[in-house]
Amino acid sequence: MPGAIYAEGLVKTFGDVRALDGVDLDVPEGTVLGLLGPNGAGKTTTVRCLTTLLRPDGGKAVVAGLDVVRHPDAVRRSIGLSGQFAAVDEYLTGRENLQMVGQLYQMRAKAAKERAAELLDRFHLTDAADRPAKTYSGGMRRRLDLAAALVVSPPVMFMDEPTTGLDPRNRQQLWDVIKQLVSGGTTLLLTTQYLEEADHLAHEIAVVDHGRVIAKGTSDQLKARTGGERVEVVVHRPEHLRAAAEVLRGFGKGDTAVEEHMRKLTVPVTGGAKLLAEIIRELDTRGIEMDDIGLRRPTLDDVFLSLTGHAAEAGDEEGEGRTGGRGSRRRKETVQ
C-alpha cells in the first residue's frame, strides 16, 4: 500500500518551465523523508502540490489516504505545513496567534488556550508569549510559525526548510521536537539545505534536480553510492600543495581535489587506516609538513557533488523550478 505521502509521476509547469517532471515519492507512516536538492530543483513546488496550494498538471498525489486533487479540503484538515517564511500575524501576541489557529480549526476556546500554552513552552517562547509578534526576532518568529503548524497535532507534516534563520541551539531544539513528533507516529516530509539536518533526521532521502528524483535511499546508501573513503590533507605551506598532490595521486582511486586557499587536498581511496599510515610516511619522506590529515567517509555534500555536479546551495533561487533538459535526463540514467 502507498505510504502516508505518495506521489506518482507528479508534473507541474509554469508556461514553458517544467518545474516538476514526473516526481515519484512514497513516505511510510511514521517516518521522515528528507527532500534535498539545489535551489530551483522543484522541492518547494513539490510541497505546494502535496499540500493543495498548487494543482498538479499531471500525475497522482495522495496524502493521509486522500487524493489531493479530489479531496483538497480533507487533505488540509489532515496536515500541518510550515513554509519557508514565517506566516504569523505581527499585531497579535504569540499566544493569540496560536489560539487563533486553534479556533480556526474549530477547537474549543479552552482547548485552544491550553494547546497554545503547551506549544509556547515546547518552543521556549513562554517569556515572550504576551508580546506582539512584531517584536520577535527572526528566529522567534520561525519557532512561532512552527508551533502554529502543530496546533492540531496533524498525522502528516510538511516542513519546507524549517530551520532557516535559526541559531545552532534553536536548530537542535527543533530537531528534538521533530524526533518527538515522529516517535508519536507523525509522518514528515522535510526539505532542507542543511545536509547535516537530513543526515540527522531523515529515515530516507530523495535527491531532486531539474524537477525529478534522481536518487533515493538512506543516508548510508547514498554515501555508499558515492563510493569509498576520502583522505584529507592540509599542508603547512602553500608551496607544498603540488608535491602533496603527486603523493596522493599515487595512492588515490580518483581525482585529487585541491582547495588552494585552505591548503587542503582530498582524494578518494580504498585501504582504510593502513593506507593512511603509508600516505603519512610518504609525505614525511618528501619533507611535506602537514597541519592536519585524516580519513573520512563521504558526506552528503559529496553525494550532491556526485549526483548533481554542484553543491547543495548552488543554482537559481527556488521559484517554480527549471526546465528539464537533455542534461537532466542523462544524469538520471547514470545514477540509477
Short mmCIF file of C-alpha atoms in Angstrom, two decimals:
data_model
loop_
_atom_site.label_atom_id
_atom_site.label_comp_id
_atom_site.label_asym_id
_atom_site.label_seq_id
_atom_site.Cartn_x
_atom_site.Cartn_y
_atom_site.Cartn_z
CA MET A 1 0.00 0.00 0.00
CA PRO A 2 1.13 3.59 -0.61
CA GLY A 3 2.61 5.43 2.33
CA ALA A 4 1.19 8.41 4.22
CA ILE A 5 2.63 10.65 1.48
CA TYR A 6 2.58 9.28 -2.05
CA ALA A 7 3.28 10.84 -5.42
CA GLU A 8 3.49 9.16 -8.81
CA GLY A 9 4.58 10.98 -11.97
CA LEU A 10 3.84 14.41 -10.49
CA VAL A 11 4.08 17.17 -13.12
CA LYS A 12 3.78 20.93 -12.78
CA THR A 13 4.55 23.50 -15.45
CA PHE A 14 4.62 27.29 -15.46
CA GLY A 15 4.47 28.42 -19.07
CA ASP A 16 7.42 26.77 -20.78
CA VAL A 17 9.10 25.97 -17.45
CA ARG A 18 8.65 22.36 -16.34
CA ALA A 19 9.03 22.72 -12.57
CA LEU A 20 8.14 19.09 -11.82
CA ASP A 21 8.95 16.47 -14.43
CA GLY A 22 7.50 13.24 -13.05
CA VAL A 23 8.26 13.22 -9.30
CA ASP A 24 7.76 9.87 -7.54
CA LEU A 25 7.67 9.67 -3.72
CA ASP A 26 6.48 7.13 -1.16
CA VAL A 27 6.83 8.01 2.53
CA PRO A 28 5.80 5.28 5.00
CA GLU A 29 3.72 6.31 8.00
CA GLY A 30 5.73 7.49 11.00
CA THR A 31 8.93 8.22 9.06
CA VAL A 32 10.84 11.27 7.83
CA LEU A 33 11.68 11.83 4.18
CA GLY A 34 14.40 14.39 3.57
CA LEU A 35 13.84 16.10 0.21
CA LEU A 36 17.14 17.58 -0.91
CA GLY A 37 18.14 19.49 -3.99
CA PRO A 38 19.79 22.68 -5.19
CA ASN A 39 17.82 25.91 -5.37
CA GLY A 40 15.31 25.71 -8.19
CA ALA A 41 15.23 21.90 -8.22
CA GLY A 42 11.49 21.70 -7.50
CA LYS A 43 11.40 20.98 -3.76
CA THR A 44 9.04 23.79 -2.80
CA THR A 45 6.83 23.18 -5.84
CA THR A 46 6.52 19.54 -4.75
CA VAL A 47 5.47 20.60 -1.26
CA ARG A 48 2.93 23.07 -2.65
CA CYS A 49 1.35 20.40 -4.83
CA LEU A 50 1.19 17.88 -2.00
CA THR A 51 -0.37 20.42 0.38
CA THR A 52 -3.03 21.58 -2.17
CA LEU A 53 -1.52 25.06 -2.59
CA LEU A 54 -0.88 24.24 -6.25
CA ARG A 55 -2.84 21.93 -8.51
CA PRO A 56 -0.54 19.49 -10.34
CA ASP A 57 -0.85 19.31 -14.11
CA GLY A 58 -0.29 15.57 -14.22
CA GLY A 59 0.38 12.52 -12.11
CA LYS A 60 -1.14 11.42 -8.84
CA ALA A 61 -0.68 12.60 -5.25
CA VAL A 62 -2.20 11.04 -2.12
CA VAL A 63 -1.69 12.40 1.41
CA ALA A 64 -3.08 10.67 4.50
CA GLY A 65 -5.04 8.37 2.18
CA LEU A 66 -6.71 11.31 0.40
CA ASP A 67 -6.28 12.40 -3.21
CA VAL A 68 -5.01 15.99 -3.14
CA VAL A 69 -6.96 16.98 -6.27
CA ARG A 70 -10.27 15.28 -5.47
CA HIS A 71 -10.36 16.00 -1.72
CA PRO A 72 -8.29 19.13 -1.05
CA ASP A 73 -10.32 20.28 1.97
CA ALA A 74 -9.99 16.91 3.69
CA VAL A 75 -6.24 16.90 2.98
CA ARG A 76 -5.88 20.35 4.59
CA ARG A 77 -7.60 19.08 7.74
CA SER A 78 -5.10 16.20 7.95
CA ILE A 79 -1.81 18.07 7.54
CA GLY A 80 0.38 20.71 9.10
CA LEU A 81 2.56 22.98 6.99
CA SER A 82 5.45 25.24 7.85
CA GLY A 83 6.64 27.12 4.77
CA GLN A 84 9.93 28.81 4.04
CA PHE A 85 8.81 32.10 5.58
CA ALA A 86 7.13 32.64 8.95
CA ALA A 87 3.42 33.33 8.46
CA VAL A 88 2.32 34.96 11.72
CA ASP A 89 0.16 37.98 12.48
CA GLU A 90 2.62 40.60 13.67
CA TYR A 91 -0.01 42.55 15.61
CA LEU A 92 -1.16 39.59 17.71
CA THR A 93 0.86 38.20 20.58
CA GLY A 94 2.47 34.81 20.29
CA ARG A 95 -0.25 33.34 22.49
CA GLU A 96 -3.02 34.97 20.44
CA ASN A 97 -1.52 33.67 17.20
CA LEU A 98 -1.64 30.09 18.42
CA GLN A 99 -5.10 30.41 19.97
CA MET A 100 -6.41 31.89 16.71
CA VAL A 101 -5.09 28.92 14.72
CA GLY A 102 -6.73 26.52 17.16
CA GLN A 103 -10.07 28.24 16.86
CA LEU A 104 -9.83 28.31 13.06
CA TYR A 105 -9.57 24.52 13.35
CA GLN A 106 -12.78 24.66 15.43
CA MET A 107 -11.11 23.82 18.74
CA ARG A 108 -12.99 24.98 21.84
CA ALA A 109 -11.60 28.18 23.32
CA LYS A 110 -10.31 26.44 26.45
CA ALA A 111 -8.63 23.66 24.46
CA ALA A 112 -7.03 26.21 22.11
CA LYS A 113 -5.70 28.18 25.09
CA GLU A 114 -4.23 25.05 26.72
CA ARG A 115 -2.65 23.91 23.45
CA ALA A 116 -1.14 27.35 22.89
CA ALA A 117 0.44 27.32 26.36
CA GLU A 118 1.85 23.83 25.74
CA LEU A 119 3.43 24.82 22.42
CA LEU A 120 4.82 28.10 23.75
CA ASP A 121 6.60 26.10 26.42
CA ARG A 122 7.84 23.45 23.97
CA PHE A 123 9.32 26.10 21.67
CA HIS A 124 10.78 28.17 24.54
CA LEU A 125 8.54 31.18 23.86
CA THR A 126 6.71 31.41 27.20
CA ASP A 127 8.58 34.53 28.33
CA ALA A 128 7.57 36.32 25.11
CA ALA A 129 4.08 34.81 24.88
CA ASP A 130 2.20 38.06 25.55
CA ARG A 131 4.33 40.33 23.39
CA PRO A 132 3.23 41.28 19.85
CA ALA A 133 4.89 39.04 17.27
CA LYS A 134 6.34 42.13 15.53
CA THR A 135 8.73 42.48 18.50
CA TYR A 136 10.08 38.93 17.99
CA SER A 137 13.45 38.19 16.46
CA GLY A 138 13.57 36.29 13.17
CA GLY A 139 14.35 33.04 14.97
CA MET A 140 11.48 33.54 17.42
CA ARG A 141 9.03 34.16 14.57
CA ARG A 142 10.25 30.98 12.91
CA ARG A 143 9.60 28.99 16.07
CA LEU A 144 6.16 30.55 16.47
CA ASP A 145 5.31 29.61 12.88
CA LEU A 146 6.40 26.02 13.51
CA ALA A 147 4.32 25.92 16.69
CA ALA A 148 1.28 27.11 14.72
CA ALA A 149 1.71 24.21 12.29
CA LEU A 150 1.45 21.80 15.22
CA VAL A 151 -1.62 23.20 16.96
CA VAL A 152 -3.89 20.35 15.84
CA SER A 153 -1.29 17.53 16.07
CA PRO A 154 -1.66 16.55 12.39
CA PRO A 155 -0.81 12.98 11.30
CA VAL A 156 1.19 14.34 8.35
CA MET A 157 3.58 17.31 8.48
CA PHE A 158 5.38 19.25 5.77
CA MET A 159 8.31 21.43 6.74
CA ASP A 160 9.89 23.49 3.97
CA GLU A 161 13.39 24.48 5.15
CA PRO A 162 12.15 24.86 8.75
CA THR A 163 15.44 25.81 10.41
CA THR A 164 16.43 28.63 8.06
CA GLY A 165 17.44 31.58 10.24
CA LEU A 166 17.71 29.58 13.47
CA ASP A 167 20.89 29.59 15.51
CA PRO A 168 22.53 26.21 16.34
CA ARG A 169 20.84 25.94 19.75
CA ASN A 170 17.35 26.58 18.38
CA ARG A 171 18.03 24.26 15.44
CA GLN A 172 18.89 21.48 17.87
CA GLN A 173 15.72 22.19 19.85
CA LEU A 174 13.66 21.88 16.69
CA TRP A 175 15.37 18.61 15.83
CA ASP A 176 14.30 17.31 19.25
CA VAL A 177 10.70 18.39 18.59
CA ILE A 178 10.73 16.64 15.21
CA LYS A 179 12.02 13.42 16.79
CA GLN A 180 9.24 13.55 19.39
CA LEU A 181 6.61 14.06 16.68
CA VAL A 182 7.84 11.14 14.60
CA SER A 183 8.15 8.85 17.61
CA GLY A 184 4.46 9.60 18.24
CA GLY A 185 3.53 8.42 14.72
CA THR A 186 3.65 11.65 12.69
CA THR A 187 4.85 11.36 9.09
CA LEU A 188 7.12 14.20 7.96
CA LEU A 189 8.36 15.47 4.62
CA LEU A 190 11.27 17.80 5.25
CA THR A 191 13.01 19.97 2.68
CA THR A 192 16.30 21.46 3.76
CA GLN A 193 19.53 23.00 2.51
CA TYR A 194 21.34 21.80 5.64
CA LEU A 195 22.71 18.41 4.66
CA GLU A 196 23.63 17.70 8.28
CA GLU A 197 19.94 18.11 9.13
CA ALA A 198 18.82 15.47 6.63
CA ASP A 199 21.63 13.19 7.77
CA HIS A 200 20.48 13.57 11.38
CA LEU A 201 16.70 13.31 10.95
CA ALA A 202 15.68 11.52 7.77
CA HIS A 203 14.93 7.80 7.55
CA GLU A 204 15.18 8.13 3.77
CA ILE A 205 16.49 10.86 1.46
CA ALA A 206 15.31 11.78 -2.02
CA VAL A 207 17.60 13.97 -4.14
CA VAL A 208 15.72 16.21 -6.58
CA ASP A 209 17.23 18.04 -9.53
CA HIS A 210 15.55 19.63 -12.56
CA GLY A 211 12.13 18.56 -11.29
CA ARG A 212 12.98 14.86 -10.97
CA VAL A 213 14.01 12.47 -8.22
CA ILE A 214 17.47 11.42 -9.38
CA ALA A 215 18.42 9.28 -6.36
CA LYS A 216 16.73 7.83 -3.31
CA GLY A 217 17.86 5.83 -0.31
CA THR A 218 19.10 6.08 3.25
CA SER A 219 21.96 8.40 4.05
CA ASP A 220 24.36 5.44 4.21
CA GLN A 221 23.12 4.05 0.88
CA LEU A 222 23.61 7.37 -0.89
CA LYS A 223 27.07 7.77 0.60
CA ALA A 224 27.98 4.23 -0.46
CA ARG A 225 26.86 5.07 -4.00
CA THR A 226 29.30 7.98 -4.00
CA GLY A 227 31.95 5.42 -3.10
CA GLY A 228 34.79 4.72 -0.74
CA GLU A 229 36.61 6.82 1.79
CA ARG A 230 38.46 10.09 1.46
CA VAL A 231 41.87 11.17 2.67
CA GLU A 232 42.04 14.86 3.51
CA VAL A 233 45.39 16.60 3.93
CA VAL A 234 46.06 20.18 4.99
CA VAL A 235 49.65 21.12 4.21
CA HIS A 236 51.51 23.71 6.26
CA ARG A 237 52.93 25.63 3.31
CA PRO A 238 51.14 26.54 0.07
CA GLU A 239 54.23 25.68 -1.96
CA HIS A 240 53.86 22.03 -0.84
CA LEU A 241 50.45 21.63 -2.50
CA ARG A 242 51.83 20.38 -5.82
CA ALA A 243 54.16 17.83 -4.21
CA ALA A 244 51.41 16.61 -1.87
CA ALA A 245 49.06 16.21 -4.85
CA GLU A 246 51.63 14.00 -6.56
CA VAL A 247 51.83 11.79 -3.49
CA LEU A 248 48.06 11.46 -3.21
CA ARG A 249 47.69 10.64 -6.89
CA GLY A 250 49.90 7.63 -6.28
CA PHE A 251 47.54 6.28 -3.62
CA GLY A 252 44.16 7.59 -4.76
CA LYS A 253 41.36 5.95 -6.71
CA GLY A 254 40.19 9.11 -8.43
CA ASP A 255 40.92 12.77 -9.00
CA THR A 256 42.60 14.79 -6.25
CA ALA A 257 40.64 17.91 -5.31
CA VAL A 258 42.79 20.88 -4.32
CA GLU A 259 41.49 23.88 -2.35
CA GLU A 260 44.41 26.29 -2.56
CA HIS A 261 43.02 28.95 -0.22
CA MET A 262 42.65 26.33 2.53
CA ARG A 263 45.84 24.41 1.56
CA LYS A 264 43.65 21.28 1.55
CA LEU A 265 43.72 18.23 -0.73
CA THR A 266 41.12 15.47 -0.88
CA VAL A 267 41.33 12.16 -2.73
CA PRO A 268 39.11 9.02 -2.75
CA VAL A 269 40.92 5.92 -1.52
CA THR A 270 40.46 2.30 -0.52
CA GLY A 271 42.55 0.69 2.18
CA GLY A 272 41.50 2.43 5.37
CA ALA A 273 43.84 3.25 8.23
CA LYS A 274 46.69 1.12 6.83
CA LEU A 275 46.76 3.17 3.64
CA LEU A 276 46.57 6.39 5.66
CA ALA A 277 49.71 5.38 7.54
CA GLU A 278 51.52 4.76 4.22
CA ILE A 279 50.49 8.19 2.93
CA ILE A 280 51.76 9.85 6.11
CA ARG A 281 55.12 8.10 5.75
CA GLU A 282 55.46 9.13 2.11
CA LEU A 283 54.58 12.76 2.85
CA ASP A 284 57.10 12.79 5.68
CA THR A 285 59.79 11.25 3.46
CA ARG A 286 59.31 14.08 0.97
CA GLY A 287 59.54 16.70 3.70
CA ILE A 288 55.96 17.88 3.31
CA GLU A 289 54.76 19.41 6.58
CA MET A 290 51.10 18.85 7.48
CA ASP A 291 48.74 20.79 9.70
CA ASP A 292 46.13 18.04 9.53
CA ILE A 293 45.43 14.69 7.89
CA GLY A 294 42.51 12.33 8.25
CA LEU A 295 40.37 9.58 6.78
CA ARG A 296 36.64 10.16 6.42
CA ARG A 297 33.56 8.68 4.79
CA PRO A 298 31.70 10.55 2.05
CA THR A 299 29.33 13.24 3.28
CA LEU A 300 26.01 14.27 1.79
CA ASP A 301 27.92 17.19 0.27
CA ASP A 302 29.93 14.60 -1.68
CA VAL A 303 26.65 12.93 -2.68
CA PHE A 304 25.37 16.22 -4.05
CA LEU A 305 28.50 16.90 -6.00
CA SER A 306 28.49 13.38 -7.40
CA LEU A 307 24.80 13.34 -8.41
CA THR A 308 24.13 16.91 -9.50
CA GLY A 309 27.56 18.24 -10.40
CA HIS A 310 27.25 21.16 -7.97
CA ALA A 311 26.88 21.86 -4.27
CA ALA A 312 23.53 21.86 -2.48
CA GLU A 313 23.22 25.63 -2.29
CA ALA A 314 24.19 26.22 -5.93
CA GLY A 315 21.75 27.08 -8.67
CA ASP A 316 18.92 29.53 -9.22
CA GLU A 317 16.73 30.82 -6.45
CA GLU A 318 13.90 28.44 -5.56
CA GLY A 319 10.90 29.57 -7.54
CA GLU A 320 8.91 27.30 -9.73
CA GLY A 321 11.87 25.18 -10.82
CA ARG A 322 13.87 24.95 -14.02
CA THR A 323 13.29 23.44 -17.40
CA GLY A 324 14.07 19.76 -17.60
CA GLY A 325 16.53 19.39 -20.45
CA ARG A 326 18.59 16.68 -22.01
CA GLY A 327 21.24 17.07 -19.34
CA SER A 328 18.82 16.18 -16.55
CA ARG A 329 17.75 13.02 -18.37
CA ARG A 330 21.33 11.94 -18.91
CA ARG A 331 22.19 12.50 -15.25
CA LYS A 332 19.26 10.39 -14.10
CA GLU A 333 20.34 7.49 -16.28
CA THR A 334 23.84 7.48 -14.82
CA VAL A 335 22.78 7.20 -11.17
CA GLN A 336 20.10 4.53 -11.36
#
